[in-house]
Amino acid sequence: MIRPPLAYRAICALLCAQLLTVAAHAEEPRPAAGAMHLTLSRAIAMARERAPEVRMAQHRVRQAEATRVGAGIVMPARPRVSLDLRQSLVGGEYRTRELGYAVTVDTLFDIAGAPSARVREADMRTRSATVDAELVRFYAGLDAWRAYLAASIATQRITDLNDARAVADRVLAASRERISAGAAGDIEEMTARLEVAQLQATLESVKRERSISLMQLRDLLDLPAGTALEVSAETAVPQPPPPLEALLRHAEKSRPELAALRSHLQLLEATATRLEREVAPRVGIFGTYDASPHSATFLSFGASVELPVAQRNQGPLAVNMRERESDQARLEIELRRIDREVAATRAAYESRRAELRALAEEAVPAAERNLLLIETGWRSGRFDIFRVTSAARDLVRMKAMRLDALEAAWVERIALERAAGGWPS
């Protein structure tokens, strides 16, 4: 058997040793100076407090609180003052010097409980706005989680691609050495150059995706565009899900959309009570001072009541009743839809975890073992350098697939968190 020259074998041995070192150890990028280092829990907490949508929801809560002002006033309208002038008419002639007048002051009062009903309606409106704000806060946290995950996975992809780029650069250098030694042709160098170019293009694409994810995170945290952010470059394996029955019970109790529907139903019920109480006749009091010519001066007091000859609020009450029926139907439909969503998302999550487990526990170790065996055979002269680099690319590809499965599993984990309204303990 013809053995390659000693120098060539030494170069190839050095190349393979470096290749194995790069494939086995990935250096985590260091945080940039002055960058804001975010943990996942901190990013979620900040988004739930600082996201623009959350702040606008808080403004809507304050707007609802403002409807309490004046809601309990028992006087539905301002007091009225009436003045009339009276001139004497004697023998068909007006006596301008004999001018009389009368002044009447009257006001109405709500005595059938309408003011207290308006106060309760304002309280329910505030509560409904608060629940809606909690819904917005819940989704802001999930959005921050997704953006953080995308940035973290992209950071790990960049590390793996840098490792692969280092391997490709060393293969390119080895091909040039082989050409100089007359052991290979230009096709080997062109092939190596193509591999380097493809890896560089993929690296730039992943960097762009990471920049987009970080900008989404800045938007959710309401940070300036130039704020440097650093996220964790390690993502743990997602934990097993709780039993389906526990998830369904938790969703029916904690899903924010259901809480928003229930609070809106309570608001509609409070509005119906207010409309019904406002139908009751209002009672008024009045006082009159009468100073007519040729007559004694009178001071009189009295009471008045609205005549219930025409019903009020028929239209608003009818609309309110239909709105309550619609919200009740929507609540029942939403409960059934959430049950289906939780069951489907949990099944998808379990499937993703199984895929990740197969790649992490079988595919990646097998690729590492394959590279080690081929490298050992190459050292004994049975394989060429292209078998070694092909095995190294297989290892890089398996690690990339593991990252894909890890990201997909966490995406399903976030979807399950959304479907169940949280994660039951």
Short mmCIF file of C-alpha atoms in Angstrom, two decimals:
data_model
loop_
_atom_site.label_atom_id
_atom_site.label_comp_id
_atom_site.label_asym_id
_atom_site.label_seq_id
_atom_site.Cartn_x
_atom_site.Cartn_y
_atom_site.Cartn_z
CA MET A 1 0.00 0.00 0.00
CA ILE A 2 1.30 3.47 -0.92
CA ARG A 3 1.47 5.64 2.20
CA PRO A 4 1.30 9.45 1.97
CA PRO A 5 4.39 11.50 2.78
CA LEU A 6 5.19 12.09 6.46
CA ALA A 7 4.68 15.88 6.20
CA TYR A 8 1.28 15.44 4.63
CA ARG A 9 0.23 12.98 7.34
CA ALA A 10 1.40 15.40 10.04
CA ILE A 11 -0.63 18.25 8.51
CA CYS A 12 -3.73 16.06 8.27
CA ALA A 13 -3.31 14.84 11.86
CA LEU A 14 -3.08 18.42 13.11
CA LEU A 15 -6.13 19.38 11.05
CA CYS A 16 -8.20 16.50 12.40
CA ALA A 17 -7.20 17.22 15.99
CA GLN A 18 -8.27 20.85 15.60
CA LEU A 19 -11.50 19.73 13.93
CA LEU A 20 -12.38 17.45 16.84
CA THR A 21 -11.58 20.16 19.37
CA VAL A 22 -13.82 22.69 17.60
CA ALA A 23 -16.67 20.21 17.19
CA ALA A 24 -16.56 19.18 20.86
CA HIS A 25 -16.16 22.57 22.55
CA ALA A 26 -18.16 25.65 21.59
CA GLU A 27 -17.01 28.90 23.16
CA GLU A 28 -19.88 31.05 24.37
CA PRO A 29 -19.67 34.66 23.17
CA ARG A 30 -18.84 37.16 25.88
CA PRO A 31 -21.26 40.01 26.66
CA ALA A 32 -20.37 43.29 25.03
CA ALA A 33 -19.14 46.07 27.30
CA GLY A 34 -22.02 48.12 28.67
CA ALA A 35 -24.67 45.73 27.36
CA MET A 36 -27.84 44.98 29.32
CA HIS A 37 -27.74 41.31 30.24
CA LEU A 38 -31.25 39.86 30.37
CA THR A 39 -32.37 36.64 31.93
CA LEU A 40 -35.60 35.11 30.69
CA SER A 41 -37.50 35.84 33.89
CA ARG A 42 -36.34 39.46 33.90
CA ALA A 43 -37.31 39.96 30.25
CA ILE A 44 -40.80 38.58 30.88
CA ALA A 45 -41.27 40.70 34.02
CA MET A 46 -40.10 43.86 32.23
CA ALA A 47 -42.39 43.22 29.26
CA ARG A 48 -45.40 42.78 31.54
CA GLU A 49 -44.72 46.20 33.03
CA ARG A 50 -43.09 48.21 30.24
CA ALA A 51 -44.62 47.01 26.97
CA PRO A 52 -46.39 49.84 25.10
CA GLU A 53 -49.63 47.85 24.92
CA VAL A 54 -49.50 47.29 28.69
CA ARG A 55 -49.07 50.98 29.37
CA MET A 56 -51.98 51.85 27.12
CA ALA A 57 -54.10 49.26 28.92
CA GLN A 58 -53.20 50.92 32.22
CA HIS A 59 -54.41 54.23 30.79
CA ARG A 60 -57.71 52.58 29.88
CA VAL A 61 -58.04 51.39 33.48
CA ARG A 62 -57.59 54.96 34.71
CA GLN A 63 -60.17 56.14 32.19
CA ALA A 64 -62.62 53.56 33.56
CA GLU A 65 -61.87 54.67 37.12
CA ALA A 66 -62.79 58.23 36.13
CA THR A 67 -66.40 57.13 35.47
CA ARG A 68 -66.86 56.79 39.25
CA VAL A 69 -66.69 60.56 39.62
CA GLY A 70 -70.22 61.90 40.15
CA ALA A 71 -71.83 58.49 39.60
CA GLY A 72 -73.53 58.52 43.02
CA ILE A 73 -75.11 61.97 42.79
CA VAL A 74 -78.82 61.74 43.65
CA MET A 75 -79.74 64.87 41.70
CA PRO A 76 -79.87 63.81 38.04
CA ALA A 77 -80.18 67.42 36.81
CA ARG A 78 -79.42 70.91 38.01
CA PRO A 79 -82.05 72.80 40.05
CA ARG A 80 -84.20 75.12 37.93
CA VAL A 81 -85.30 78.68 38.66
CA SER A 82 -88.45 80.07 36.97
CA LEU A 83 -89.36 83.78 36.98
CA ASP A 84 -92.53 85.33 35.63
CA LEU A 85 -93.66 88.99 35.65
CA ARG A 86 -97.29 90.09 36.16
CA GLN A 87 -98.77 93.45 35.12
CA SER A 88 -102.16 94.74 36.25
CA LEU A 89 -104.91 95.17 33.67
CA VAL A 90 -107.78 97.39 34.91
CA GLY A 91 -110.50 98.67 32.61
CA GLY A 92 -108.64 97.51 29.54
CA GLU A 93 -105.57 99.53 30.49
CA TYR A 94 -102.22 98.26 31.76
CA ARG A 95 -100.95 99.84 34.91
CA THR A 96 -97.23 99.88 34.48
CA ARG A 97 -96.59 100.92 38.01
CA GLU A 98 -98.37 97.87 39.35
CA LEU A 99 -95.94 95.10 38.38
CA GLY A 100 -95.90 91.74 40.15
CA TYR A 101 -93.72 88.66 39.88
CA ALA A 102 -93.34 85.05 40.96
CA VAL A 103 -90.16 82.99 41.49
CA THR A 104 -90.15 79.17 41.55
CA VAL A 105 -87.24 76.89 42.39
CA ASP A 106 -87.54 73.14 41.73
CA THR A 107 -85.31 70.09 41.51
CA LEU A 108 -85.60 66.30 41.00
CA PHE A 109 -84.11 63.40 43.00
CA ASP A 110 -83.39 59.76 42.19
CA ILE A 111 -84.79 57.76 45.10
CA ALA A 112 -85.16 54.31 43.50
CA GLY A 113 -81.46 53.28 43.79
CA ALA A 114 -80.24 54.53 40.42
CA PRO A 115 -77.21 56.38 41.93
CA SER A 116 -75.95 53.25 43.70
CA ALA A 117 -76.52 51.27 40.48
CA ARG A 118 -74.41 53.80 38.57
CA VAL A 119 -71.64 53.48 41.17
CA ARG A 120 -71.69 49.67 40.85
CA GLU A 121 -71.64 49.94 37.06
CA ALA A 122 -68.57 52.20 37.27
CA ASP A 123 -66.89 49.68 39.58
CA MET A 124 -67.63 46.85 37.15
CA ARG A 125 -66.32 48.94 34.26
CA THR A 126 -63.08 49.50 36.17
CA ARG A 127 -62.84 45.81 37.00
CA SER A 128 -63.43 44.84 33.36
CA ALA A 129 -60.70 47.24 32.22
CA THR A 130 -58.35 45.80 34.86
CA VAL A 131 -58.99 42.24 33.65
CA ASP A 132 -58.41 43.37 30.05
CA ALA A 133 -55.11 44.90 31.18
CA GLU A 134 -54.13 41.58 32.76
CA LEU A 135 -54.89 39.89 29.44
CA VAL A 136 -52.61 42.34 27.62
CA ARG A 137 -49.92 41.84 30.28
CA PHE A 138 -50.14 38.05 29.92
CA TYR A 139 -49.62 38.18 26.15
CA ALA A 140 -46.82 40.72 26.46
CA GLY A 141 -44.94 38.24 28.65
CA LEU A 142 -45.47 35.45 26.12
CA ASP A 143 -44.29 37.70 23.27
CA ALA A 144 -41.15 38.56 25.23
CA TRP A 145 -40.59 34.86 25.88
CA ARG A 146 -40.79 34.07 22.15
CA ALA A 147 -38.45 36.93 21.20
CA TYR A 148 -35.97 35.94 23.92
CA LEU A 149 -36.06 32.31 22.79
CA ALA A 150 -35.46 33.24 19.16
CA ALA A 151 -32.50 35.44 20.12
CA SER A 152 -31.04 32.76 22.41
CA ILE A 153 -31.32 30.00 19.81
CA ALA A 154 -29.82 32.31 17.16
CA THR A 155 -26.88 32.97 19.50
CA GLN A 156 -26.28 29.24 19.79
CA ARG A 157 -26.55 28.84 16.02
CA ILE A 158 -23.94 31.56 15.55
CA THR A 159 -21.57 29.68 17.87
CA ASP A 160 -22.07 26.42 15.96
CA LEU A 161 -21.65 28.13 12.61
CA ASN A 162 -18.45 29.83 13.77
CA ASP A 163 -17.15 26.39 14.72
CA ALA A 164 -18.13 25.02 11.32
CA ARG A 165 -16.52 28.04 9.62
CA ALA A 166 -13.29 27.37 11.51
CA VAL A 167 -13.36 23.77 10.31
CA ALA A 168 -14.02 24.88 6.72
CA ASP A 169 -11.13 27.37 6.87
CA ARG A 170 -8.78 24.66 8.05
CA VAL A 171 -9.98 22.31 5.30
CA LEU A 172 -9.32 25.08 2.77
CA ALA A 173 -5.81 25.57 4.16
CA ALA A 174 -5.19 21.81 4.03
CA SER A 175 -6.38 21.64 0.41
CA ARG A 176 -3.89 24.36 -0.52
CA GLU A 177 -1.14 22.40 1.22
CA ARG A 178 -2.14 19.29 -0.76
CA ILE A 179 -2.05 21.23 -4.01
CA SER A 180 1.39 22.60 -3.16
CA ALA A 181 2.58 19.07 -2.42
CA GLY A 182 1.12 17.82 -5.70
CA ALA A 183 -1.28 15.46 -3.94
CA ALA A 184 -4.52 17.14 -5.14
CA GLY A 185 -5.98 19.31 -7.88
CA ASP A 186 -7.78 22.65 -7.97
CA ILE A 187 -11.16 20.95 -7.57
CA GLU A 188 -10.42 20.31 -3.90
CA GLU A 189 -9.69 24.01 -3.25
CA MET A 190 -12.81 25.10 -5.15
CA THR A 191 -14.93 22.66 -3.15
CA ALA A 192 -13.46 23.98 0.09
CA ARG A 193 -14.03 27.59 -1.01
CA LEU A 194 -17.67 26.80 -1.78
CA GLU A 195 -18.12 25.31 1.69
CA VAL A 196 -16.65 28.44 3.31
CA ALA A 197 -18.88 30.75 1.24
CA GLN A 198 -22.04 28.78 2.08
CA LEU A 199 -21.24 28.82 5.78
CA GLN A 200 -20.51 32.55 5.72
CA ALA A 201 -23.83 33.27 3.97
CA THR A 202 -25.71 31.15 6.51
CA LEU A 203 -23.90 32.90 9.35
CA GLU A 204 -24.92 36.33 8.08
CA SER A 205 -28.53 35.17 7.73
CA VAL A 206 -28.61 33.93 11.33
CA LYS A 207 -27.05 37.19 12.54
CA ARG A 208 -29.82 39.08 10.78
CA GLU A 209 -32.47 36.88 12.43
CA ARG A 210 -30.86 37.47 15.83
CA SER A 211 -30.87 41.25 15.26
CA ILE A 212 -34.58 41.11 14.37
CA SER A 213 -35.37 39.12 17.52
CA LEU A 214 -33.40 41.55 19.70
CA MET A 215 -35.20 44.51 18.13
CA GLN A 216 -38.55 42.84 18.87
CA LEU A 217 -37.37 42.41 22.45
CA ARG A 218 -36.43 46.10 22.66
CA ASP A 219 -39.86 47.01 21.34
CA LEU A 220 -41.59 44.85 23.97
CA LEU A 221 -39.42 46.34 26.74
CA ASP A 222 -39.84 49.86 25.33
CA LEU A 223 -36.07 50.40 25.14
CA PRO A 224 -34.17 52.76 22.81
CA ALA A 225 -33.16 51.21 19.50
CA GLY A 226 -29.46 51.52 20.33
CA THR A 227 -29.66 49.61 23.63
CA ALA A 228 -27.24 46.67 23.55
CA LEU A 229 -28.87 43.47 24.79
CA GLU A 230 -27.26 40.19 25.74
CA VAL A 231 -29.36 37.05 26.22
CA SER A 232 -28.43 33.66 27.55
CA ALA A 233 -26.73 31.38 25.03
CA GLU A 234 -27.91 28.25 26.83
CA THR A 235 -31.44 26.88 26.59
CA ALA A 236 -32.52 24.09 28.92
CA VAL A 237 -34.55 21.10 27.82
CA PRO A 238 -38.26 21.83 28.44
CA GLN A 239 -39.85 19.92 31.27
CA PRO A 240 -42.64 17.32 30.86
CA PRO A 241 -46.18 18.75 30.80
CA PRO A 242 -48.70 18.25 33.63
CA PRO A 243 -51.57 15.79 33.10
CA LEU A 244 -54.22 16.87 30.63
CA GLU A 245 -56.93 17.05 33.31
CA ALA A 246 -54.85 19.45 35.40
CA LEU A 247 -54.21 21.65 32.36
CA LEU A 248 -57.91 21.75 31.48
CA ARG A 249 -58.91 22.70 35.03
CA HIS A 250 -56.25 25.38 35.13
CA ALA A 251 -57.31 26.78 31.75
CA GLU A 252 -60.97 27.06 32.79
CA LYS A 253 -59.90 28.91 35.93
CA SER A 254 -56.96 31.01 34.74
CA ARG A 255 -57.29 31.62 31.00
CA PRO A 256 -57.37 35.46 30.75
CA GLU A 257 -59.82 35.49 27.84
CA LEU A 258 -62.38 33.68 29.99
CA ALA A 259 -61.83 36.12 32.85
CA ALA A 260 -62.33 39.02 30.42
CA LEU A 261 -65.60 37.53 29.14
CA ARG A 262 -66.89 36.92 32.66
CA SER A 263 -66.02 40.45 33.78
CA HIS A 264 -67.74 41.89 30.71
CA LEU A 265 -70.84 39.85 31.54
CA GLN A 266 -70.81 41.30 35.05
CA LEU A 267 -70.52 44.78 33.58
CA LEU A 268 -73.52 44.14 31.33
CA GLU A 269 -75.52 42.89 34.31
CA ALA A 270 -74.63 46.05 36.25
CA THR A 271 -75.69 48.15 33.26
CA ALA A 272 -79.01 46.31 33.09
CA THR A 273 -79.62 47.00 36.79
CA ARG A 274 -78.86 50.68 36.29
CA LEU A 275 -81.19 50.94 33.29
CA GLU A 276 -84.02 49.24 35.19
CA ARG A 277 -83.65 51.52 38.19
CA GLU A 278 -83.54 54.61 36.03
CA VAL A 279 -87.03 53.72 34.76
CA ALA A 280 -88.52 54.45 38.19
CA PRO A 281 -90.19 57.93 38.41
CA ARG A 282 -88.08 60.64 39.98
CA VAL A 283 -89.43 62.79 42.80
CA GLY A 284 -88.98 66.55 42.97
CA ILE A 285 -89.57 69.41 45.40
CA PHE A 286 -90.27 73.04 44.64
CA GLY A 287 -90.78 76.37 46.33
CA THR A 288 -92.58 79.48 45.03
CA TYR A 289 -92.56 83.11 46.08
CA ASP A 290 -95.58 84.93 44.57
CA ALA A 291 -95.92 88.71 44.76
CA SER A 292 -98.89 89.61 42.54
CA PRO A 293 -100.51 93.08 42.33
CA HIS A 294 -103.67 93.64 44.37
CA SER A 295 -103.00 90.37 46.20
CA ALA A 296 -101.26 89.17 49.26
CA THR A 297 -97.71 87.80 48.95
CA PHE A 298 -97.51 84.02 49.05
CA LEU A 299 -94.64 81.63 49.89
CA SER A 300 -95.47 78.04 48.99
CA PHE A 301 -93.69 74.67 48.95
CA GLY A 302 -94.62 71.39 47.32
CA ALA A 303 -93.54 68.08 45.83
CA SER A 304 -93.74 66.59 42.33
CA VAL A 305 -93.33 63.19 40.77
CA GLU A 306 -92.80 62.06 37.21
CA LEU A 307 -95.78 60.33 35.67
CA PRO A 308 -94.96 56.79 34.46
CA VAL A 309 -97.07 57.18 31.36
CA ALA A 310 -94.22 56.25 29.00
CA GLN A 311 -91.59 53.58 29.59
CA ARG A 312 -87.96 54.63 29.35
CA ASN A 313 -84.82 52.73 28.28
CA GLN A 314 -86.68 50.13 26.22
CA GLY A 315 -84.08 50.26 23.45
CA PRO A 316 -80.96 50.16 25.69
CA LEU A 317 -82.46 47.35 27.78
CA ALA A 318 -83.23 45.26 24.70
CA VAL A 319 -79.71 45.79 23.33
CA ASN A 320 -78.21 44.95 26.73
CA MET A 321 -80.16 41.70 26.92
CA ARG A 322 -78.96 40.61 23.47
CA GLU A 323 -75.36 41.52 24.36
CA ARG A 324 -75.55 39.37 27.48
CA GLU A 325 -76.93 36.47 25.45
CA SER A 326 -74.12 36.86 22.91
CA ASP A 327 -71.41 37.00 25.59
CA GLN A 328 -72.84 33.95 27.35
CA ALA A 329 -72.84 32.01 24.08
CA ARG A 330 -69.31 33.21 23.34
CA LEU A 331 -68.19 32.06 26.80
CA GLU A 332 -69.56 28.56 26.24
CA ILE A 333 -67.98 28.35 22.76
CA GLU A 334 -64.66 29.62 24.13
CA LEU A 335 -64.65 26.97 26.86
CA ARG A 336 -65.04 24.17 24.32
CA ARG A 337 -62.45 25.70 22.00
CA ILE A 338 -59.92 26.05 24.81
CA ASP A 339 -60.38 22.40 25.77
CA ARG A 340 -59.55 21.37 22.22
CA GLU A 341 -56.63 23.81 22.02
CA VAL A 342 -55.09 22.56 25.27
CA ALA A 343 -55.37 18.91 24.23
CA ALA A 344 -53.89 19.51 20.76
CA THR A 345 -51.06 21.73 22.04
CA ARG A 346 -50.10 19.27 24.76
CA ALA A 347 -49.90 16.43 22.21
CA ALA A 348 -47.74 18.58 19.91
CA TYR A 349 -45.49 19.49 22.85
CA GLU A 350 -44.97 15.84 23.77
CA SER A 351 -44.13 15.04 20.15
CA ARG A 352 -41.55 17.82 20.00
CA ARG A 353 -39.97 16.63 23.24
CA ALA A 354 -39.70 13.10 21.83
CA GLU A 355 -38.04 14.46 18.68
CA LEU A 356 -35.58 16.46 20.76
CA ARG A 357 -34.81 13.46 22.94
CA ALA A 358 -34.04 11.29 19.90
CA LEU A 359 -31.67 13.88 18.45
CA ALA A 360 -29.93 14.75 21.73
CA GLU A 361 -29.60 11.21 23.08
CA GLU A 362 -29.05 9.24 19.86
CA ALA A 363 -28.26 11.27 16.74
CA VAL A 364 -25.68 13.71 18.15
CA PRO A 365 -23.75 11.06 20.16
CA ALA A 366 -23.78 8.77 17.10
CA ALA A 367 -22.36 11.57 14.92
CA GLU A 368 -19.67 12.27 17.52
CA ARG A 369 -18.76 8.58 17.68
CA ASN A 370 -18.73 8.35 13.88
CA LEU A 371 -16.30 11.27 13.65
CA LEU A 372 -14.03 9.68 16.24
CA LEU A 373 -13.96 6.32 14.43
CA ILE A 374 -13.29 7.89 11.02
CA GLU A 375 -10.54 10.04 12.49
CA THR A 376 -8.94 6.94 14.00
CA GLY A 377 -9.14 5.14 10.65
CA TRP A 378 -7.74 8.18 8.87
CA ARG A 379 -4.74 8.21 11.20
CA SER A 380 -4.05 4.63 10.16
CA GLY A 381 -4.23 5.59 6.48
CA ARG A 382 -7.54 3.92 5.60
CA PHE A 383 -9.53 7.13 4.89
CA ASP A 384 -8.80 10.44 3.23
CA ILE A 385 -9.38 13.91 4.62
CA PHE A 386 -12.72 14.26 2.82
CA ARG A 387 -14.22 11.43 4.88
CA VAL A 388 -13.13 13.28 8.03
CA THR A 389 -14.60 16.61 6.95
CA SER A 390 -17.80 14.89 5.80
CA ALA A 391 -18.18 13.31 9.23
CA ALA A 392 -17.53 16.68 10.86
CA ARG A 393 -20.24 18.28 8.71
CA ASP A 394 -22.64 15.52 9.75
CA LEU A 395 -21.93 16.36 13.39
CA VAL A 396 -22.55 20.06 12.76
CA ARG A 397 -25.79 19.20 10.94
CA MET A 398 -27.00 16.98 13.79
CA LYS A 399 -26.30 19.74 16.27
CA ALA A 400 -28.23 22.17 14.08
CA MET A 401 -31.17 19.76 13.94
CA ARG A 402 -31.02 19.44 17.72
CA LEU A 403 -31.24 23.23 18.02
CA ASP A 404 -34.20 23.23 15.61
CA ALA A 405 -35.95 20.63 17.73
CA LEU A 406 -35.09 22.50 20.93
CA GLU A 407 -36.55 25.73 19.57
CA ALA A 408 -39.66 23.95 18.28
CA ALA A 409 -40.18 22.27 21.66
CA TRP A 410 -39.98 25.60 23.48
CA VAL A 411 -42.34 27.21 20.96
CA GLU A 412 -44.88 24.48 21.76
CA ARG A 413 -44.16 24.98 25.47
CA ILE A 414 -45.04 28.68 25.13
CA ALA A 415 -48.14 27.76 23.12
CA LEU A 416 -49.20 25.39 25.91
CA GLU A 417 -48.65 28.15 28.45
CA ARG A 418 -50.92 30.38 26.39
CA ALA A 419 -53.58 27.69 25.91
CA ALA A 420 -53.72 26.82 29.62
CA GLY A 421 -53.46 30.39 30.87
CA GLY A 422 -50.26 29.57 32.73
CA TRP A 423 -48.45 26.53 34.06
CA PRO A 424 -50.19 24.68 36.88
CA SER A 425 -47.99 23.67 39.80
#
